[in-house]
PDB file of C-alpha atoms in Angstrom:
ATOM      1  CA  UNK A   1     100.773  80.278  95.485  1.00 75.00           C
ATOM      2  CA  UNK A   2     102.774  77.649  93.625  1.00 66.00           C
ATOM      3  CA  UNK A   3     102.773  76.770  89.928  1.00 65.00           C
ATOM      4  CA  UNK A   4     103.952  73.645  88.129  1.00 68.00           C
ATOM      5  CA  UNK A   5     106.929  74.050  85.800  1.00 69.00           C
ATOM      6  CA  UNK A   6     107.971  71.441  83.228  1.00 73.00           C
ATOM      7  CA  UNK A   7     111.667  70.954  82.583  1.00 69.00           C
ATOM      8  CA  UNK A   8     113.934  68.248  81.187  1.00 73.00           C
ATOM      9  CA  UNK A   9     114.194  66.788  84.718  1.00 73.00           C
ATOM     10  CA  UNK A  10     110.425  66.540  85.155  1.00 72.00           C
ATOM     11  CA  UNK A  11     107.731  68.672  86.765  1.00 78.00           C
ATOM     12  CA  UNK A  12     108.557  70.824  89.776  1.00 77.00           C
ATOM     13  CA  UNK A  13     106.641  73.277  91.909  1.00 79.00           C
ATOM     14  CA  UNK A  14     107.867  76.869  92.170  1.00 79.00           C
ATOM     15  CA  UNK A  15     106.311  79.939  93.722  1.00 84.00           C
ATOM     16  CA  UNK A  16     104.366  82.227  91.387  1.00 86.00           C
ATOM     17  CA  UNK A  17     106.715  85.073  92.389  1.00 87.00           C
ATOM     18  CA  UNK A  18     109.770  83.030  91.337  1.00 88.00           C
ATOM     19  CA  UNK A  19     108.155  82.106  88.013  1.00 90.00           C
ATOM     20  CA  UNK A  20     107.236  85.748  87.333  1.00 91.00           C
ATOM     21  CA  UNK A  21     110.702  86.948  88.385  1.00 92.00           C
ATOM     22  CA  UNK A  22     112.221  84.538  85.850  1.00 91.00           C
ATOM     23  CA  UNK A  23     110.035  86.323  83.273  1.00 93.00           C
ATOM     24  CA  UNK A  24     111.379  89.700  84.553  1.00 96.00           C
ATOM     25  CA  UNK A  25     108.039  90.738  86.092  1.00 97.00           C
ATOM     26  CA  UNK A  26     108.161  92.469  89.487  1.00 97.00           C
ATOM     27  CA  UNK A  27     105.216  93.740  91.552  1.00 97.00           C
ATOM     28  CA  UNK A  28     104.678  96.792  93.712  1.00 97.00           C
ATOM     29  CA  UNK A  29     101.526  95.748  95.522  1.00 96.00           C
ATOM     30  CA  UNK A  30      99.779  96.856  98.673  1.00 96.00           C
ATOM     31  CA  UNK A  31     101.154  99.437 101.060  1.00 96.00           C
ATOM     32  CA  UNK A  32     104.629 100.741 100.206  1.00 96.00           C
ATOM     33  CA  UNK A  33     106.833 100.138 103.268  1.00 96.00           C
ATOM     34  CA  UNK A  34     110.497  99.665 104.082  1.00 96.00           C
ATOM     35  CA  UNK A  35     110.000  95.892 103.765  1.00 97.00           C
ATOM     36  CA  UNK A  36     108.308  96.043 100.365  1.00 97.00           C
ATOM     37  CA  UNK A  37     110.909  98.568  99.142  1.00 97.00           C
ATOM     38  CA  UNK A  38     113.781  96.259 100.149  1.00 97.00           C
ATOM     39  CA  UNK A  39     112.124  93.287  98.431  1.00 97.00           C
ATOM     40  CA  UNK A  40     111.653  95.341  95.268  1.00 98.00           C
ATOM     41  CA  UNK A  41     115.268  96.564  95.318  1.00 98.00           C
ATOM     42  CA  UNK A  42     116.596  93.001  95.766  1.00 97.00           C
ATOM     43  CA  UNK A  43     114.639  91.830  92.723  1.00 97.00           C
ATOM     44  CA  UNK A  44     115.822  94.722  90.557  1.00 98.00           C
ATOM     45  CA  UNK A  45     119.424  94.038  91.624  1.00 97.00           C
ATOM     46  CA  UNK A  46     119.098  90.366  90.636  1.00 97.00           C
ATOM     47  CA  UNK A  47     117.538  91.192  87.264  1.00 98.00           C
ATOM     48  CA  UNK A  48     120.170  93.847  86.488  1.00 97.00           C
ATOM     49  CA  UNK A  49     122.884  91.349  87.359  1.00 97.00           C
ATOM     50  CA  UNK A  50     121.359  88.822  84.948  1.00 97.00           C
ATOM     51  CA  UNK A  51     120.865  91.138  81.958  1.00 97.00           C
ATOM     52  CA  UNK A  52     121.057  94.926  81.610  1.00 97.00           C
ATOM     53  CA  UNK A  53     119.556  95.001  78.108  1.00 96.00           C
ATOM     54  CA  UNK A  54     116.331  93.056  78.589  1.00 96.00           C
ATOM     55  CA  UNK A  55     113.407  95.107  79.986  1.00 96.00           C
ATOM     56  CA  UNK A  56     111.949  94.612  83.454  1.00 97.00           C
ATOM     57  CA  UNK A  57     108.169  94.960  83.785  1.00 97.00           C
ATOM     58  CA  UNK A  58     106.987  96.537  87.046  1.00 98.00           C
ATOM     59  CA  UNK A  59     103.299  95.948  87.748  1.00 98.00           C
ATOM     60  CA  UNK A  60     101.765  98.375  90.256  1.00 98.00           C
ATOM     61  CA  UNK A  61      98.596  97.966  92.305  1.00 98.00           C
ATOM     62  CA  UNK A  62      99.170 100.084  95.400  1.00 97.00           C
ATOM     63  CA  UNK A  63      97.351 102.615  97.589  1.00 96.00           C
ATOM     64  CA  UNK A  64     100.713 104.337  98.225  1.00 94.00           C
ATOM     65  CA  UNK A  65     102.578 104.391 101.495  1.00 93.00           C
ATOM     66  CA  UNK A  66     105.738 105.665 103.138  1.00 92.00           C
ATOM     67  CA  UNK A  67     107.440 108.475 101.261  1.00 91.00           C
ATOM     68  CA  UNK A  68     111.004 107.491 102.232  1.00 92.00           C
ATOM     69  CA  UNK A  69     110.430 103.893 101.140  1.00 95.00           C
ATOM     70  CA  UNK A  70     108.865 105.102  97.902  1.00 95.00           C
ATOM     71  CA  UNK A  71     111.839 107.375  97.251  1.00 95.00           C
ATOM     72  CA  UNK A  72     114.203 104.403  97.662  1.00 97.00           C
ATOM     73  CA  UNK A  73     112.190 102.566  94.986  1.00 97.00           C
ATOM     74  CA  UNK A  74     112.204 105.702  92.810  1.00 97.00           C
ATOM     75  CA  UNK A  75     115.999 105.989  93.008  1.00 97.00           C
ATOM     76  CA  UNK A  76     116.398 102.356  91.918  1.00 97.00           C
ATOM     77  CA  UNK A  77     113.958 102.759  89.001  1.00 97.00           C
ATOM     78  CA  UNK A  78     115.860 105.828  87.797  1.00 97.00           C
ATOM     79  CA  UNK A  79     119.291 104.194  88.166  1.00 97.00           C
ATOM     80  CA  UNK A  80     118.488 100.747  86.761  1.00 97.00           C
ATOM     81  CA  UNK A  81     120.675  99.911  83.779  1.00 97.00           C
ATOM     82  CA  UNK A  82     118.007  97.497  82.536  1.00 97.00           C
ATOM     83  CA  UNK A  83     115.046  99.411  81.078  1.00 97.00           C
ATOM     84  CA  UNK A  84     112.008  99.380  83.381  1.00 97.00           C
ATOM     85  CA  UNK A  85     108.503  99.448  81.916  1.00 97.00           C
ATOM     86  CA  UNK A  86     105.703 100.432  84.300  1.00 98.00           C
ATOM     87  CA  UNK A  87     102.202  98.925  84.251  1.00 98.00           C
ATOM     88  CA  UNK A  88      99.282 100.138  86.379  1.00 98.00           C
ATOM     89  CA  UNK A  89      97.135  97.025  86.841  1.00 97.00           C
ATOM     90  CA  UNK A  90      94.516  98.383  89.229  1.00 95.00           C
ATOM     91  CA  UNK A  91      95.323 101.470  91.177  1.00 97.00           C
ATOM     92  CA  UNK A  92      98.416 103.532  91.724  1.00 97.00           C
ATOM     93  CA  UNK A  93      97.599 106.111  94.373  1.00 97.00           C
ATOM     94  CA  UNK A  94      99.782 108.676  96.096  1.00 94.00           C
ATOM     95  CA  UNK A  95     103.397 107.388  96.152  1.00 95.00           C
ATOM     96  CA  UNK A  96     102.283 104.544  93.848  1.00 96.00           C
ATOM     97  CA  UNK A  97     101.279 107.157  91.228  1.00 96.00           C
ATOM     98  CA  UNK A  98     104.605 108.974  91.607  1.00 96.00           C
ATOM     99  CA  UNK A  99     106.471 105.697  91.051  1.00 97.00           C
ATOM    100  CA  UNK A 100     104.294 104.738  88.094  1.00 97.00           C
ATOM    101  CA  UNK A 101     104.734 108.119  86.403  1.00 96.00           C
ATOM    102  CA  UNK A 102     108.531 107.939  86.827  1.00 94.00           C
ATOM    103  CA  UNK A 103     108.959 105.137  84.303  1.00 92.00           C
ATOM    104  CA  UNK A 104     111.392 106.101  81.546  1.00 90.00           C
ATOM    105  CA  UNK A 105     110.798 103.147  79.222  1.00 96.00           C
ATOM    106  CA  UNK A 106     107.010 103.036  78.924  1.00 96.00           C
ATOM    107  CA  UNK A 107     104.161 103.783  81.332  1.00 98.00           C
ATOM    108  CA  UNK A 108     101.133 101.653  80.525  1.00 98.00           C
ATOM    109  CA  UNK A 109      97.677 101.546  82.128  1.00 98.00           C
ATOM    110  CA  UNK A 110      95.050  98.849  81.800  1.00 98.00           C
ATOM    111  CA  UNK A 111      91.688 100.288  80.635  1.00 97.00           C
ATOM    112  CA  UNK A 112      90.045 100.213  84.092  1.00 97.00           C
ATOM    113  CA  UNK A 113      93.026 101.224  86.213  1.00 97.00           C
ATOM    114  CA  UNK A 114      93.281 104.531  88.061  1.00 98.00           C
ATOM    115  CA  UNK A 115      95.888 106.958  89.386  1.00 97.00           C
ATOM    116  CA  UNK A 116      95.495 109.370  92.297  1.00 96.00           C
ATOM    117  CA  UNK A 117      97.727 112.272  93.273  1.00 94.00           C
ATOM    118  CA  UNK A 118      97.648 114.414  96.384  1.00 90.00           C
ATOM    119  CA  UNK A 119      99.933 116.353  98.703  1.00 79.00           C
ATOM    120  CA  UNK A 120     102.165 114.341 101.053  1.00 72.00           C
ATOM    121  CA  UNK A 121     100.347 113.389 104.251  1.00 63.00           C
ATOM    122  CA  UNK A 122     101.545 113.027 107.819  1.00 56.00           C
ATOM    123  CA  UNK A 123     101.470 109.373 108.782  1.00 59.00           C
ATOM    124  CA  UNK A 124     100.882 109.872 112.500  1.00 58.00           C
ATOM    125  CA  UNK A 125      99.166 112.367 114.754  1.00 59.00           C
ATOM    126  CA  UNK A 126     101.303 115.422 115.333  1.00 59.00           C
ATOM    127  CA  UNK A 127     102.328 116.086 118.904  1.00 64.00           C
ATOM    128  CA  UNK A 128     105.149 117.917 120.601  1.00 66.00           C
ATOM    129  CA  UNK A 129     106.181 121.452 121.332  1.00 72.00           C
ATOM    130  CA  UNK A 130     105.841 124.332 118.876  1.00 70.00           C
ATOM    131  CA  UNK A 131     109.457 123.995 117.658  1.00 73.00           C
ATOM    132  CA  UNK A 132     108.935 120.307 116.868  1.00 69.00           C
ATOM    133  CA  UNK A 133     105.673 121.005 115.069  1.00 65.00           C
ATOM    134  CA  UNK A 134     107.330 123.794 113.061  1.00 72.00           C
ATOM    135  CA  UNK A 135     110.153 121.432 112.078  1.00 71.00           C
ATOM    136  CA  UNK A 136     107.650 118.753 110.999  1.00 67.00           C
ATOM    137  CA  UNK A 137     105.740 121.335 108.961  1.00 70.00           C
ATOM    138  CA  UNK A 138     108.900 122.584 107.224  1.00 76.00           C
ATOM    139  CA  UNK A 139     109.922 119.006 106.430  1.00 74.00           C
ATOM    140  CA  UNK A 140     106.479 118.243 104.992  1.00 72.00           C
ATOM    141  CA  UNK A 141     106.609 121.361 102.789  1.00 76.00           C
ATOM    142  CA  UNK A 142     110.072 120.364 101.539  1.00 80.00           C
ATOM    143  CA  UNK A 143     108.782 116.859 100.742  1.00 81.00           C
ATOM    144  CA  UNK A 144     105.845 118.394  98.868  1.00 85.00           C
ATOM    145  CA  UNK A 145     108.257 120.539  96.832  1.00 88.00           C
ATOM    146  CA  UNK A 146     110.427 117.505  95.965  1.00 90.00           C
ATOM    147  CA  UNK A 147     107.394 115.411  94.951  1.00 90.00           C
ATOM    148  CA  UNK A 148     106.093 118.244  92.751  1.00 92.00           C
ATOM    149  CA  UNK A 149     109.517 118.580  91.084  1.00 93.00           C
ATOM    150  CA  UNK A 150     109.613 114.835  90.367  1.00 93.00           C
ATOM    151  CA  UNK A 151     106.092 114.837  88.927  1.00 95.00           C
ATOM    152  CA  UNK A 152     106.864 117.941  86.836  1.00 94.00           C
ATOM    153  CA  UNK A 153     109.996 116.260  85.451  1.00 95.00           C
ATOM    154  CA  UNK A 154     108.133 113.104  84.417  1.00 95.00           C
ATOM    155  CA  UNK A 155     104.905 114.707  83.134  1.00 95.00           C
ATOM    156  CA  UNK A 156     106.292 117.752  81.343  1.00 95.00           C
ATOM    157  CA  UNK A 157     103.970 119.973  83.391  1.00 95.00           C
ATOM    158  CA  UNK A 158     105.139 123.007  85.350  1.00 95.00           C
ATOM    159  CA  UNK A 159     105.564 122.755  89.113  1.00 92.00           C
ATOM    160  CA  UNK A 160     102.627 125.174  89.436  1.00 93.00           C
ATOM    161  CA  UNK A 161     100.378 122.871  87.379  1.00 94.00           C
ATOM    162  CA  UNK A 162     101.464 119.890  89.474  1.00 94.00           C
ATOM    163  CA  UNK A 163     100.901 121.794  92.725  1.00 91.00           C
ATOM    164  CA  UNK A 164      97.361 122.644  91.625  1.00 92.00           C
ATOM    165  CA  UNK A 165      96.693 118.998  90.650  1.00 91.00           C
ATOM    166  CA  UNK A 166      98.016 117.677  93.981  1.00 90.00           C
ATOM    167  CA  UNK A 167      96.257 120.203  96.223  1.00 88.00           C
ATOM    168  CA  UNK A 168      93.456 117.658  96.806  1.00 88.00           C
ATOM    169  CA  UNK A 169      92.858 113.938  96.127  1.00 93.00           C
ATOM    170  CA  UNK A 170      92.820 114.052  92.319  1.00 94.00           C
ATOM    171  CA  UNK A 171      91.754 110.796  90.630  1.00 96.00           C
ATOM    172  CA  UNK A 172      92.761 110.155  87.012  1.00 97.00           C
ATOM    173  CA  UNK A 173      91.245 107.706  84.557  1.00 97.00           C
ATOM    174  CA  UNK A 174      93.657 106.224  82.023  1.00 97.00           C
ATOM    175  CA  UNK A 175      92.588 108.838  79.441  1.00 97.00           C
ATOM    176  CA  UNK A 176      93.054 111.712  81.928  1.00 97.00           C
ATOM    177  CA  UNK A 177      96.393 110.222  83.007  1.00 97.00           C
ATOM    178  CA  UNK A 178      97.608 110.248  79.414  1.00 97.00           C
ATOM    179  CA  UNK A 179      96.400 113.822  78.903  1.00 97.00           C
ATOM    180  CA  UNK A 180      98.226 115.005  82.046  1.00 96.00           C
ATOM    181  CA  UNK A 181     101.449 113.241  81.037  1.00 96.00           C
ATOM    182  CA  UNK A 182     101.336 110.571  83.776  1.00 97.00           C
ATOM    183  CA  UNK A 183     100.852 107.705  81.311  1.00 97.00           C
ATOM    184  CA  UNK A 184     102.127 106.937  77.808  1.00 97.00           C
ATOM    185  CA  UNK A 185      99.596 104.408  76.580  1.00 97.00           C
ATOM    186  CA  UNK A 186      96.415 102.559  77.539  1.00 97.00           C
ATOM    187  CA  UNK A 187      96.922  98.857  76.835  1.00 97.00           C
ATOM    188  CA  UNK A 188      95.194  95.536  77.344  1.00 95.00           C
ATOM    189  CA  UNK A 189      96.517  92.559  79.314  1.00 94.00           C
ATOM    190  CA  UNK A 190      98.285  91.150  76.228  1.00 93.00           C
ATOM    191  CA  UNK A 191     100.909  93.921  76.492  1.00 92.00           C
ATOM    192  CA  UNK A 192     101.945  92.543  79.904  1.00 92.00           C
ATOM    193  CA  UNK A 193     102.236  89.048  78.406  1.00 89.00           C
ATOM    194  CA  UNK A 194     104.789  90.190  75.805  1.00 82.00           C
ATOM    195  CA  UNK A 195     108.381  89.158  76.525  1.00 68.00           C
TER     196      UNK A 195
END
């Protein structure tokens, strides 16, 4: 999608993504994958290079996705010198909810958005010998422990409380998200429009 931009040299067409990036707005949308993680990281690098004081708004509408790709995004959010504000603009499920809750400079949900937490899932059918299956199981349990530690750190809940909450697909309204410590504030669209 392209938008028209007026400047001193006339009217030009730019992509909506470019226009939003110039306003320091970055999206995590759709399935989280290695490709989407790399695109996100590139944008955060550019915005940090431009200005480390001005906030970056990350707008999330994602069903989740690959844990390793999500952890790459998480590391960048935590290390960004520019403050990153998180906005849930629809749904933030699974890894999307972990990323949303990890915001250190404001975690905002629109009134009809939703979070969902659960245990890490295997992406593919499990096959192989018993040693391979045992190794996969141990790795999955370690990933679950790491995810629970991250959620505990960002929600103020104990790891035991997080483990209980993630033992099944647990859906959170904005109000429930705030009560559990996943969200700071429920806001309307105008908050996203602020610069």
